[in-house]
Amino acid sequence: ILAQVSCARRAVDAIPNPAMDYITAVEANRGGFDFDNHARNHLMEGHGIKLRGALKSGTTICGVCCKDAVVLAADTRATAGSVVADGNCSKLHPIASNICCAGAGTAADLDHQTDLMASEMKMLALQMGGRQTRVSSVVRKLSSKLFNHQGYIGCALIMAGGGI
């Protein structure tokens, strides 16, 4: 009988609160950075347990949407394993006058794909009578190209732009 009562209690606890609206539910389950492990880590360090530090590797690219702008940021270091191959590598690439992208991955693949996309968008703008290129056009073309190559093109991009 106790097992049946505990199962019934868990089933009742699993029913979501009907009064909770969608926004509250999304906010309650949203990921992101939190400090839940701070107290545990502090306690472990107090007992002499050495914690692993952060591993510095790879490229950092970031895109932030603001009210009237989009901000792209990237580091400038190109690495080959643990060796710094180039300390001043550009990872922000203009595609059109209103579109830019931040890229990570194999530098040659990244440069080639962004240059190719920039030339394709210039051709598209000429065909459209000089109108501004849409961000969705670039995203669609580039996504299709990367998907068709099934991972053999080693680049990851954050695309940003404005206009129409």
Tab-separated table of C-alpha atoms in Angstrom:
chain	number	residue	atom	x	y	z
A	1	ILE	CA	0.000	0.000	0.000
A	2	LEU	CA	2.877	2.392	0.792
A	3	ALA	CA	4.379	1.766	-2.662
A	4	GLN	CA	1.053	2.571	-4.334
A	5	VAL	CA	0.693	5.783	-2.297
A	6	SER	CA	4.211	6.954	-3.196
A	7	CYS	CA	3.569	6.181	-6.895
A	8	ALA	CA	0.308	8.113	-6.768
A	9	ARG	CA	2.050	11.057	-5.054
A	10	ARG	CA	4.759	11.125	-7.752
A	11	ALA	CA	2.101	11.039	-10.461
A	12	VAL	CA	0.271	13.988	-8.874
A	13	ASP	CA	3.550	15.894	-8.485
A	14	ALA	CA	4.319	15.326	-12.182
A	15	ILE	CA	1.129	17.081	-13.346
A	16	PRO	CA	2.080	20.600	-14.419
A	17	ASN	CA	0.460	23.527	-12.695
A	18	PRO	CA	-2.439	24.587	-14.957
A	19	ALA	CA	-2.190	28.144	-13.656
A	20	MET	CA	1.397	28.428	-14.979
A	21	ASP	CA	1.330	30.225	-18.309
A	22	TYR	CA	3.627	29.458	-21.226
A	23	ILE	CA	6.113	32.292	-20.587
A	24	THR	CA	6.567	31.323	-16.934
A	25	ALA	CA	7.136	27.684	-17.919
A	26	VAL	CA	9.748	28.629	-20.519
A	27	GLU	CA	11.545	30.939	-18.098
A	28	ALA	CA	11.545	28.241	-15.393
A	29	ASN	CA	13.120	25.670	-17.739
A	30	ARG	CA	15.462	27.957	-19.654
A	31	GLY	CA	19.102	26.979	-19.652
A	32	GLY	CA	22.050	29.275	-19.282
A	33	PHE	CA	24.747	29.922	-16.745
A	34	ASP	CA	23.956	29.670	-13.065
A	35	PHE	CA	25.974	29.464	-9.873
A	36	ASP	CA	24.404	26.312	-8.372
A	37	ASN	CA	27.773	24.559	-8.017
A	38	HIS	CA	29.545	27.523	-6.424
A	39	ALA	CA	28.954	26.368	-2.838
A	40	ARG	CA	29.983	22.788	-3.710
A	41	ASN	CA	33.174	23.947	-5.432
A	42	HIS	CA	34.049	26.241	-2.522
A	43	LEU	CA	33.564	23.351	-0.075
A	44	MET	CA	35.703	21.011	-2.182
A	45	GLU	CA	38.520	23.557	-2.409
A	46	GLY	CA	38.311	24.003	1.367
A	47	HIS	CA	38.949	20.260	1.806
A	48	GLY	CA	42.025	20.412	-0.441
A	49	ILE	CA	40.466	18.902	-3.551
A	50	LYS	CA	41.995	20.502	-6.635
A	51	LEU	CA	39.404	21.356	-9.272
A	52	ARG	CA	40.184	21.336	-12.991
A	53	GLY	CA	40.577	24.721	-14.582
A	54	ALA	CA	38.981	25.875	-17.790
A	55	LEU	CA	40.415	24.435	-20.979
A	56	LYS	CA	41.299	27.164	-23.459
A	57	SER	CA	40.851	25.931	-26.997
A	58	GLY	CA	39.054	26.707	-30.192
A	59	THR	CA	37.483	29.871	-31.498
A	60	THR	CA	35.091	32.092	-29.633
A	61	ILE	CA	32.442	33.807	-31.758
A	62	CYS	CA	29.416	35.619	-30.434
A	63	GLY	CA	26.395	37.433	-31.811
A	64	VAL	CA	24.184	39.750	-29.768
A	65	CYS	CA	20.880	41.272	-30.904
A	66	CYS	CA	20.237	44.780	-29.611
A	67	LYS	CA	17.240	47.047	-30.123
A	68	ASP	CA	18.612	48.827	-33.197
A	69	ALA	CA	21.693	46.754	-34.064
A	70	VAL	CA	23.352	43.375	-34.180
A	71	VAL	CA	26.834	42.985	-32.706
A	72	LEU	CA	29.247	40.266	-33.833
A	73	ALA	CA	32.463	39.527	-31.968
A	74	ALA	CA	35.283	37.035	-32.385
A	75	ASP	CA	38.727	36.375	-31.034
A	76	THR	CA	41.727	36.833	-33.348
A	77	ARG	CA	43.824	33.767	-32.576
A	78	ALA	CA	44.108	30.907	-35.075
A	79	THR	CA	45.293	27.652	-33.522
A	80	ALA	CA	46.528	24.338	-34.845
A	81	GLY	CA	45.949	22.024	-31.907
A	82	SER	CA	47.700	23.631	-28.961
A	83	VAL	CA	49.996	25.763	-31.157
A	84	VAL	CA	49.040	29.338	-32.027
A	85	ALA	CA	49.363	29.465	-35.819
A	86	ASP	CA	48.371	33.116	-36.269
A	87	GLY	CA	47.883	35.663	-33.533
A	88	ASN	CA	46.006	38.171	-35.695
A	89	CYS	CA	43.483	36.250	-37.797
A	90	SER	CA	40.293	37.939	-38.969
A	91	LYS	CA	37.165	35.901	-38.177
A	92	LEU	CA	34.602	38.549	-39.120
A	93	HIS	CA	33.739	38.424	-42.816
A	94	PRO	CA	31.598	40.891	-44.789
A	95	ILE	CA	29.167	39.178	-47.168
A	96	ALA	CA	27.274	42.216	-48.472
A	97	SER	CA	26.942	45.869	-47.489
A	98	ASN	CA	24.276	44.919	-44.931
A	99	ILE	CA	25.424	41.379	-43.963
A	100	CYS	CA	28.422	40.129	-42.025
A	101	CYS	CA	29.309	36.797	-40.449
A	102	ALA	CA	31.553	35.514	-37.687
A	103	GLY	CA	33.172	32.177	-38.386
A	104	ALA	CA	34.916	29.334	-36.616
A	105	GLY	CA	36.543	26.227	-38.007
A	106	THR	CA	39.124	25.526	-40.684
A	107	ALA	CA	40.452	28.920	-41.786
A	108	ALA	CA	40.815	27.992	-45.462
A	109	ASP	CA	37.268	26.589	-45.657
A	110	LEU	CA	35.901	29.615	-43.847
A	111	ASP	CA	37.666	32.147	-46.082
A	112	HIS	CA	36.706	30.306	-49.263
A	113	GLN	CA	33.022	29.902	-48.327
A	114	THR	CA	32.576	33.509	-47.200
A	115	ASP	CA	34.369	34.885	-50.284
A	116	LEU	CA	32.275	32.631	-52.515
A	117	MET	CA	29.065	33.711	-50.774
A	118	ALA	CA	30.057	37.396	-51.056
A	119	SER	CA	30.572	37.046	-54.819
A	120	GLU	CA	27.285	35.136	-55.219
A	121	MET	CA	25.443	37.862	-53.313
A	122	LYS	CA	26.998	40.558	-55.545
A	123	MET	CA	25.745	38.648	-58.582
A	124	LEU	CA	22.302	38.293	-57.008
A	125	ALA	CA	22.162	42.027	-56.240
A	126	LEU	CA	23.032	42.805	-59.872
A	127	GLN	CA	20.298	40.457	-61.092
A	128	MET	CA	17.798	42.149	-58.758
A	129	GLY	CA	18.591	45.613	-60.114
A	130	GLY	CA	20.886	46.716	-57.295
A	131	ARG	CA	18.468	45.975	-54.466
A	132	GLN	CA	19.815	45.049	-51.046
A	133	THR	CA	20.533	41.365	-50.387
A	134	ARG	CA	18.341	39.646	-47.799
A	135	VAL	CA	19.977	37.890	-44.859
A	136	SER	CA	17.623	34.942	-45.376
A	137	SER	CA	18.986	34.475	-48.920
A	138	VAL	CA	22.544	34.149	-47.653
A	139	VAL	CA	21.543	31.841	-44.813
A	140	ARG	CA	19.544	29.597	-47.149
A	141	LYS	CA	22.315	29.332	-49.771
A	142	LEU	CA	25.085	28.780	-47.243
A	143	SER	CA	23.090	26.288	-45.160
A	144	SER	CA	22.263	24.293	-48.274
A	145	LYS	CA	25.898	24.253	-49.390
A	146	LEU	CA	27.213	23.155	-45.983
A	147	PHE	CA	24.515	20.494	-45.629
A	148	ASN	CA	25.220	19.080	-49.093
A	149	HIS	CA	28.890	18.605	-48.208
A	150	GLN	CA	27.921	16.635	-45.050
A	151	GLY	CA	30.614	18.028	-42.744
A	152	TYR	CA	33.530	18.007	-45.175
A	153	ILE	CA	33.559	21.799	-45.141
A	154	GLY	CA	34.782	22.602	-41.651
A	155	CYS	CA	33.198	25.895	-40.721
A	156	ALA	CA	30.528	27.143	-38.354
A	157	LEU	CA	29.070	30.601	-38.899
A	158	ILE	CA	26.953	33.196	-37.142
A	159	MET	CA	25.255	35.331	-39.773
A	160	ALA	CA	23.963	38.828	-38.994
A	161	GLY	CA	22.568	41.679	-40.990
A	162	GLY	CA	19.975	44.347	-41.333
A	163	GLY	CA	17.699	45.927	-43.864
A	164	ILE	CA	14.869	44.120	-45.582
